[in-house]
mmCIF file of C-alpha atoms in Angstrom:
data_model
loop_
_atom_site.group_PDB
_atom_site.id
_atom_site.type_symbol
_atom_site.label_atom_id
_atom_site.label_comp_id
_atom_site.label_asym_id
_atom_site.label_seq_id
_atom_site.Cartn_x
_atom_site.Cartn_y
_atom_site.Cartn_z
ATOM 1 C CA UNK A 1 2.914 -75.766 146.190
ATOM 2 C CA UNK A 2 2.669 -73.402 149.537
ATOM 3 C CA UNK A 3 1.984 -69.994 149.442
ATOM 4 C CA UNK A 4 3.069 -68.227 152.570
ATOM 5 C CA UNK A 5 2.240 -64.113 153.340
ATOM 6 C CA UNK A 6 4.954 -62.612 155.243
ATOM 7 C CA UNK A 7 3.452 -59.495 155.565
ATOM 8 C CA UNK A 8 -0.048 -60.635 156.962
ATOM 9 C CA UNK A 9 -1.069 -62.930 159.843
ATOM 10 C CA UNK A 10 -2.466 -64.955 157.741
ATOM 11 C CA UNK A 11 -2.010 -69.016 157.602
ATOM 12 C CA UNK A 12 -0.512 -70.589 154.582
ATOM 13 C CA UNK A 13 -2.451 -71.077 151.256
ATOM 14 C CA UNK A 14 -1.656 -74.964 150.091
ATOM 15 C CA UNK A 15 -3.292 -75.895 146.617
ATOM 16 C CA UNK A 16 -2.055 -79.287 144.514
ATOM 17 C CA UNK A 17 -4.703 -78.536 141.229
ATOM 18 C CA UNK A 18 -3.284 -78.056 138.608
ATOM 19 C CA UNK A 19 -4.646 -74.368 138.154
ATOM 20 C CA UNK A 20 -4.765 -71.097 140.572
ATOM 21 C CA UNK A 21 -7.619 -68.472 140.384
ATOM 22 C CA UNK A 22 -6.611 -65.767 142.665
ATOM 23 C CA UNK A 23 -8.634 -62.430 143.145
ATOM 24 C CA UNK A 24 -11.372 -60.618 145.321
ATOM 25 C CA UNK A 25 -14.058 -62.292 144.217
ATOM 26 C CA UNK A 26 -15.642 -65.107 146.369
ATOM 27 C CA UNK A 27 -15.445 -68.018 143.576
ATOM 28 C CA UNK A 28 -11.874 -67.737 143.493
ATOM 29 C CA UNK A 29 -9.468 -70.349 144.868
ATOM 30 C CA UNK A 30 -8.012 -67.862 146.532
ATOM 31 C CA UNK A 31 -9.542 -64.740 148.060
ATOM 32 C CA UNK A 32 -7.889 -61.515 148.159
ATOM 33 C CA UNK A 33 -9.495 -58.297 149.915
ATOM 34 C CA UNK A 34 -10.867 -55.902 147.491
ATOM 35 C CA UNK A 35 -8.408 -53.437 148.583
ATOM 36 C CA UNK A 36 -5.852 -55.134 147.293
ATOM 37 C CA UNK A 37 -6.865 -57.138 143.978
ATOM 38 C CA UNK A 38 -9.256 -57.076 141.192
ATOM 39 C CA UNK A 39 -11.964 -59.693 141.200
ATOM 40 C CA UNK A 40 -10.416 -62.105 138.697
ATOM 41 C CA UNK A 41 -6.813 -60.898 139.439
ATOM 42 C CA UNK A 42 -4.620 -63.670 138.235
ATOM 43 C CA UNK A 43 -4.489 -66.799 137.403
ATOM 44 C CA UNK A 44 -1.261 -69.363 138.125
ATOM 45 C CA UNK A 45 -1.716 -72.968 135.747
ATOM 46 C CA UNK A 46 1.065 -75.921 135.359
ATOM 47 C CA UNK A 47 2.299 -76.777 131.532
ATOM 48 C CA UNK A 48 5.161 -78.591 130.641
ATOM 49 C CA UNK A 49 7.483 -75.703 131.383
ATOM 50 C CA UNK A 50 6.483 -75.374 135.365
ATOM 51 C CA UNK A 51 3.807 -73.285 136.721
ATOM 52 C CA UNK A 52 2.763 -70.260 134.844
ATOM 53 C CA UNK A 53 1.501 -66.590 136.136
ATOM 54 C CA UNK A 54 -1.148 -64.727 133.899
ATOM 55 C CA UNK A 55 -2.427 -61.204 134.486
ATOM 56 C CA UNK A 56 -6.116 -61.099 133.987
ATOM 57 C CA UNK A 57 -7.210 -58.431 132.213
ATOM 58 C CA UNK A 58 -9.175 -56.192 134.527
ATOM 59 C CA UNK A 59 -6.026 -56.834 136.766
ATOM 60 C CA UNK A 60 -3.489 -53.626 138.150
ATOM 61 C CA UNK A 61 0.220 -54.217 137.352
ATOM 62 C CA UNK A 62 1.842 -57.440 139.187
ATOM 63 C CA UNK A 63 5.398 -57.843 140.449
ATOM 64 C CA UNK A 64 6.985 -60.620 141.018
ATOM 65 C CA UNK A 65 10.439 -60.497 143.008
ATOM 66 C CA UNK A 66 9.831 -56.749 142.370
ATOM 67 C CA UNK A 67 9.449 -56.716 138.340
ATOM 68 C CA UNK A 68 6.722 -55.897 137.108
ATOM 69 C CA UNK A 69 4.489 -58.115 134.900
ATOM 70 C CA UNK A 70 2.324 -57.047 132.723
ATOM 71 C CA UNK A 71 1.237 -60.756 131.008
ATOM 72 C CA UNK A 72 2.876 -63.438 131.649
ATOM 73 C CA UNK A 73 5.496 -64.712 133.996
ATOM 74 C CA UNK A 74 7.234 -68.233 135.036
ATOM 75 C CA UNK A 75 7.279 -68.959 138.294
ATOM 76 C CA UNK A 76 9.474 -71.268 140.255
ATOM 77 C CA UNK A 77 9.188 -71.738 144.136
ATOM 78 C CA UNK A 78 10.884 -69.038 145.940
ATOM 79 C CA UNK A 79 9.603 -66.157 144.075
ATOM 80 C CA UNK A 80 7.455 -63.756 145.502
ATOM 81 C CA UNK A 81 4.490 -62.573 143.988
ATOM 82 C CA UNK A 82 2.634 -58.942 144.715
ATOM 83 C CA UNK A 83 -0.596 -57.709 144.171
ATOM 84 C CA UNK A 84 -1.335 -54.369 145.744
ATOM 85 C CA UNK A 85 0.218 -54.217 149.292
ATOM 86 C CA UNK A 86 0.185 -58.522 149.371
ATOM 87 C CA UNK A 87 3.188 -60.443 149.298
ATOM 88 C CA UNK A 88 2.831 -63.961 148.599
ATOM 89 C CA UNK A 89 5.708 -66.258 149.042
ATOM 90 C CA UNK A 90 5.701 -69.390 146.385
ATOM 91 C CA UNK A 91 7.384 -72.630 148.570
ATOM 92 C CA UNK A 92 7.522 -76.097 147.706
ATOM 93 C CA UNK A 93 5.986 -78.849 149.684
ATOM 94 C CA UNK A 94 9.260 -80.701 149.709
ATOM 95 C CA UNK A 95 11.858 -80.356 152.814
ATOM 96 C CA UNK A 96 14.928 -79.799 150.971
ATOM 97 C CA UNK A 97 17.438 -81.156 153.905
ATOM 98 C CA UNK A 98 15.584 -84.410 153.004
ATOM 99 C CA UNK A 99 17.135 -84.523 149.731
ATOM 100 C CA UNK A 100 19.885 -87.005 148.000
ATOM 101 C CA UNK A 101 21.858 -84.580 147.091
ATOM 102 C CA UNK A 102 24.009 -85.547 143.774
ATOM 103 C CA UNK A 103 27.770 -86.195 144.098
ATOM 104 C CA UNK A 104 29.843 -84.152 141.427
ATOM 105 C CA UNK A 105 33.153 -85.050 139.693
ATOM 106 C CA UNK A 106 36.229 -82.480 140.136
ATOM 107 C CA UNK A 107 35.921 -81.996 136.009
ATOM 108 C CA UNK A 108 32.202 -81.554 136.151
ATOM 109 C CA UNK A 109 32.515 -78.185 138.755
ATOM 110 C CA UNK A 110 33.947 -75.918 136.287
ATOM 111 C CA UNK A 111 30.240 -75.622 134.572
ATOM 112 C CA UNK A 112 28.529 -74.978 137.704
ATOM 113 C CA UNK A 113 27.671 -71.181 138.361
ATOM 114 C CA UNK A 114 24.880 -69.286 140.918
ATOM 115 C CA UNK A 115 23.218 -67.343 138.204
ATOM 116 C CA UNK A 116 21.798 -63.967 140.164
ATOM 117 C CA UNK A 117 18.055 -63.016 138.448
ATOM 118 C CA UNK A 118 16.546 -60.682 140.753
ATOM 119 C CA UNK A 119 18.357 -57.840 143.132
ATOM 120 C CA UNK A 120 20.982 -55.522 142.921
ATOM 121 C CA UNK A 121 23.288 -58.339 141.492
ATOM 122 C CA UNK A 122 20.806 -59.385 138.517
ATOM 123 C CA UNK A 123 21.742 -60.546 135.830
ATOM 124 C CA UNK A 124 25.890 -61.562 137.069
ATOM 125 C CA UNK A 125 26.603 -64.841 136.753
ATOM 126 C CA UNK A 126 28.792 -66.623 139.820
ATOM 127 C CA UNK A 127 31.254 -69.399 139.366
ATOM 128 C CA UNK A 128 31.056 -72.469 141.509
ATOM 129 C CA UNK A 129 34.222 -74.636 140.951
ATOM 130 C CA UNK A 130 35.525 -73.428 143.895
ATOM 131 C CA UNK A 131 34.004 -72.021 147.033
ATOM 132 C CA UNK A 132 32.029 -68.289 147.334
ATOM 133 C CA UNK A 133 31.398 -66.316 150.088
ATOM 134 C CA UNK A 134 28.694 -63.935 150.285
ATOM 135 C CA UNK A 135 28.735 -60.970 153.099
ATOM 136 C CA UNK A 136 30.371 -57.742 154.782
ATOM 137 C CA UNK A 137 34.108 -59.649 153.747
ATOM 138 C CA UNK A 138 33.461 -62.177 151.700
ATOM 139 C CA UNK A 139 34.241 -62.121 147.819
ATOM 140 C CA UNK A 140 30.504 -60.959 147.476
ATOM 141 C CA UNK A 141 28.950 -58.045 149.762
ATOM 142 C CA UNK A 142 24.644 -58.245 149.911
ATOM 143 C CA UNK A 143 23.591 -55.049 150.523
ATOM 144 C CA UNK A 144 20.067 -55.848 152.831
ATOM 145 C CA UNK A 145 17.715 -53.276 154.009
ATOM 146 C CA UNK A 146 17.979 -50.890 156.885
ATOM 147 C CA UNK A 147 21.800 -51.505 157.200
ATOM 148 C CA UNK A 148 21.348 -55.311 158.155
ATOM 149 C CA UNK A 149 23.920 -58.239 156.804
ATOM 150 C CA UNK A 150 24.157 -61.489 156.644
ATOM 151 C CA UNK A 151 26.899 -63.949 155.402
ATOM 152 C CA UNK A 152 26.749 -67.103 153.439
ATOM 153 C CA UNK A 153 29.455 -69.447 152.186
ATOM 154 C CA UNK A 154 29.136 -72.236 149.456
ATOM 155 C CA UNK A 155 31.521 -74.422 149.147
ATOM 156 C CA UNK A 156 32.347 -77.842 147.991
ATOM 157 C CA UNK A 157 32.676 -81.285 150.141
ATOM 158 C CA UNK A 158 33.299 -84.667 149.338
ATOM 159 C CA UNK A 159 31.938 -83.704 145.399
ATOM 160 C CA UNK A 160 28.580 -81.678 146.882
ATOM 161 C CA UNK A 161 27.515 -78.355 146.777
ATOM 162 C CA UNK A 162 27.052 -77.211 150.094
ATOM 163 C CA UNK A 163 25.863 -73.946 151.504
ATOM 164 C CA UNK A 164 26.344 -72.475 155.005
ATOM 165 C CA UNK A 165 24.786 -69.537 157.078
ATOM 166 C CA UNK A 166 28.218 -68.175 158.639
ATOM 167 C CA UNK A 167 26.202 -65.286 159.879
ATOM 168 C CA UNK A 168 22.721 -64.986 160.469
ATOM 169 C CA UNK A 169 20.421 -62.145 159.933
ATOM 170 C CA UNK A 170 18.300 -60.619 162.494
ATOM 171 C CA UNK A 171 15.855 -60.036 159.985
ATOM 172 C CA UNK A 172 15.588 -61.584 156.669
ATOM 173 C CA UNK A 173 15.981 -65.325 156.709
ATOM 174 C CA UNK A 174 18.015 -67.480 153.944
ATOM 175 C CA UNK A 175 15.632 -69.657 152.051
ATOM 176 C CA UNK A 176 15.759 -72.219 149.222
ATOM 177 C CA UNK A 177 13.112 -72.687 147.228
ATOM 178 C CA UNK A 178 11.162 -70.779 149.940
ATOM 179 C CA UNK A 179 11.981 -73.290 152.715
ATOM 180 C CA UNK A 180 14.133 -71.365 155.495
ATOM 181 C CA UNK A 181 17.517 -73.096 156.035
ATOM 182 C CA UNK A 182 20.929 -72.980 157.256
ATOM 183 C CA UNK A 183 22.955 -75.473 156.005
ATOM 184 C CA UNK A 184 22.023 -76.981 152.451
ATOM 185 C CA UNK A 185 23.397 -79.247 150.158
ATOM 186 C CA UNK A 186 22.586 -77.524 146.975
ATOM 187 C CA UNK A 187 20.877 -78.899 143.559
ATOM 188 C CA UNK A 188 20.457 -77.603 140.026
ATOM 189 C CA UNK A 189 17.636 -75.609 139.933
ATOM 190 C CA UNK A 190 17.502 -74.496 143.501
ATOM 191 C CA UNK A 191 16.514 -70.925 144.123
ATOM 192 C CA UNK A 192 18.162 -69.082 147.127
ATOM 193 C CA UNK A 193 16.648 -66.098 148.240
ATOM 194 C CA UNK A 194 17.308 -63.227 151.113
ATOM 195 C CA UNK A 195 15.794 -59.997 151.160
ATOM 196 C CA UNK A 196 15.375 -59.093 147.176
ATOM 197 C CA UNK A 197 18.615 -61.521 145.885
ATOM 198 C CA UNK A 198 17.388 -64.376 144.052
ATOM 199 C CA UNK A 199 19.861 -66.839 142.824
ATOM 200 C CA UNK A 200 19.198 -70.093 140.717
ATOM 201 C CA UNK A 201 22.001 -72.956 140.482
ATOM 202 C CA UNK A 202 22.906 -73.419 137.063
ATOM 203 C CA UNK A 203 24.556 -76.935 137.227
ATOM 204 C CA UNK A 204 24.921 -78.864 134.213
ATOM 205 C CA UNK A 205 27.593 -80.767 135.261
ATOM 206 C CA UNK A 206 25.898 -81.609 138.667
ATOM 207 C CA UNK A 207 23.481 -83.797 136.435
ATOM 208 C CA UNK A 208 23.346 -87.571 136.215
ATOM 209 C CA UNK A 209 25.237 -88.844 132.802
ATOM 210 C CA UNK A 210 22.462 -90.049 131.159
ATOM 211 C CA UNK A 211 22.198 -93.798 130.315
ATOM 212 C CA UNK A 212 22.844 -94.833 127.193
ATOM 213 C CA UNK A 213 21.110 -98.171 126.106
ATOM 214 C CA UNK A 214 22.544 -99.795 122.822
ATOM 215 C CA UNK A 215 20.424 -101.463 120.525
ATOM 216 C CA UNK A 216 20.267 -105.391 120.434
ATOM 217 C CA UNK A 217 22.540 -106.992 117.894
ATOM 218 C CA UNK A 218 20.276 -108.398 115.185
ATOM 219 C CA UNK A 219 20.485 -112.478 115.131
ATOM 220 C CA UNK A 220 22.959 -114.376 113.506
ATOM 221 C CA UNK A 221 21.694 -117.025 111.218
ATOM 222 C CA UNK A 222 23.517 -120.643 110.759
ATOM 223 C CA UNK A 223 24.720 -121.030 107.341
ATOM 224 C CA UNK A 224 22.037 -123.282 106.394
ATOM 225 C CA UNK A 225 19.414 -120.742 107.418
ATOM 226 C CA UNK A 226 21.496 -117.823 104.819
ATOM 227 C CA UNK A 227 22.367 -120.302 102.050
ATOM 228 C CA UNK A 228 20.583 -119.953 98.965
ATOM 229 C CA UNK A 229 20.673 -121.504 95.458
ATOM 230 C CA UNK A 230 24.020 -120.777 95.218
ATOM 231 C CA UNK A 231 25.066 -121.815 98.616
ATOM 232 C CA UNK A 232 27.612 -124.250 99.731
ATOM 233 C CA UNK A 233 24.337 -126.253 100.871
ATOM 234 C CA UNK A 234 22.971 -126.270 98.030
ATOM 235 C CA UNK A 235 25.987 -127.846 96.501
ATOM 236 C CA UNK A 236 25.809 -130.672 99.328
ATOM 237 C CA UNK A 237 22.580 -131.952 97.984
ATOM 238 C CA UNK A 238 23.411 -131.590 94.279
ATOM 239 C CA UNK A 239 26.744 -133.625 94.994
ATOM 240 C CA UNK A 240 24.378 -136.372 97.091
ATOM 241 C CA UNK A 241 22.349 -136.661 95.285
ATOM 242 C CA UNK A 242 24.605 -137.589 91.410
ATOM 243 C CA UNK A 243 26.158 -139.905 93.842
ATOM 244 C CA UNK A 244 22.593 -141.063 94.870
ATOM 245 C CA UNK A 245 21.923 -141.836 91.447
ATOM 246 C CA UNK A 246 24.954 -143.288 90.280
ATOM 247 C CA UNK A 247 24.801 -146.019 93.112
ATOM 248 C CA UNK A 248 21.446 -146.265 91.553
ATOM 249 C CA UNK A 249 22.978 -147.447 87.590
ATOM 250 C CA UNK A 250 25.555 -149.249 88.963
ATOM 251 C CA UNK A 251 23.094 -151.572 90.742
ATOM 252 C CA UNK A 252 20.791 -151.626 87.788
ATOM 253 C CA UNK A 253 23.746 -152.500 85.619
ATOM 254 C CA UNK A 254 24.976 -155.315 87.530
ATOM 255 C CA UNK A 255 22.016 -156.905 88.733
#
């Protein structure tokens, strides 16, 4: 994970541990000025749900994407993090134009939806099964600050999600999953964000069909192996044998 500060000329913060002490004080991972953070301010850590914000308890209120936190918070990359007047930007390592994106059936677009969780729009919940376009005249206006505007489109082609800067902004960039883009084939998951709109895909029909393994059959057995006292083999060696022993008399009789 990346952690960029738009705000500050300041180079980016790039950690791979699997925990994040940030604050004022020197022995933290990452150092704040004192100005803006309490020595042991926060602390980010990876569990089995993603990566995980925790306010510290000498720490001043937190926001991330401009809610406050007052314990915890999950984080995924795109959000943006505040402590006093410091914005940090959370951005994966991974280009996402590098991507194989996944190739969607007609039937499996009607449960795909852009799920809105931060902004004026929070909490709305798009449909994707056709195309959406965001902007001054599309089906979706983004109100951005000091007057600006930008428009997006997202669309579908040849079974992907793909979305499209149809007009750029002058001053807040599109980005997914913190990277800056313009044209994006889209995955579940994937956070877009301009200004203060944050959007997550919801796509469970964009995801593989799982594979389904069935069991082995369990091994047939010959008759012999199954036949018992009462089986037909059993019968075979019964009937051999009488005859056996009958040959048997008849040659002691005659001889």
């Amino acid at each position: 994970m990346r952690i960029e500060f738009p705000n500050a000329a300041r180079e980016d913060f790039h950690w791979t541990q699997a925990q994040l002490r940030v604050g004022s004080a020197p022995d933290n991972d990452l150092v704040l000025a004192a100005s803006q953070a309490a020595p042991q301010h926060l602390r980010i850590q990876q569990d089995r749900r993603g990566w995980v914000l925790q306010v510290l308890p000498s720490a001043d209120r937190i926001y991330v994407n401009a809610r406050p936190v007052r314990e915890r918070a999950l984080l995924r990359a795109g959000d943006v993090v505040s402590v006093g007047d410091c914005r940090m930007l959370l951005r994966t390592d991974e280009d996402p134009a590098r991507r194989t994106p996944p190739s969607v059936p007609e039937q499996g677009r009607c449960t795909v939806a852009l799920r809105a969780v931060a902004g004026p729009l929070s909490g709305r919940v798009l449909p994707l099964r056709d195309s959406l376009e965001f902007g001054p005249h599309g089906d979706c206006p983004l109100e951005l600050p000091q007057g600006d505007a930008i428009a997006l489109r997202i669309s579908w082609h040849e079974g992907r999600l793909l979305l499209e800067v149809t007009q750029p902004s002058a001053q807040h960039l599109l980005r997914v999953n913190g990277v800056a883009v313009q044209q994006l084939a889209l995955q579940p998951g994937d956070q877009l964000g301009v200004a203060m709109h944050r959007f997550v895909v919801d796509g469970p029909g964009m995801e593989p069909e799982p594979e389904i393994t069935l069991p082995e059959p369990p091994p047939r057995h010959l008759p012999e192996e199954a036949a018992g006292p009462s089986g037909e083999v059993w019968w075979l060696i019964v009937t051999a044998a009488v005859l056996a022993l009958g040959i048997a008399l008849v040659l002691l009789i005659r001889f």
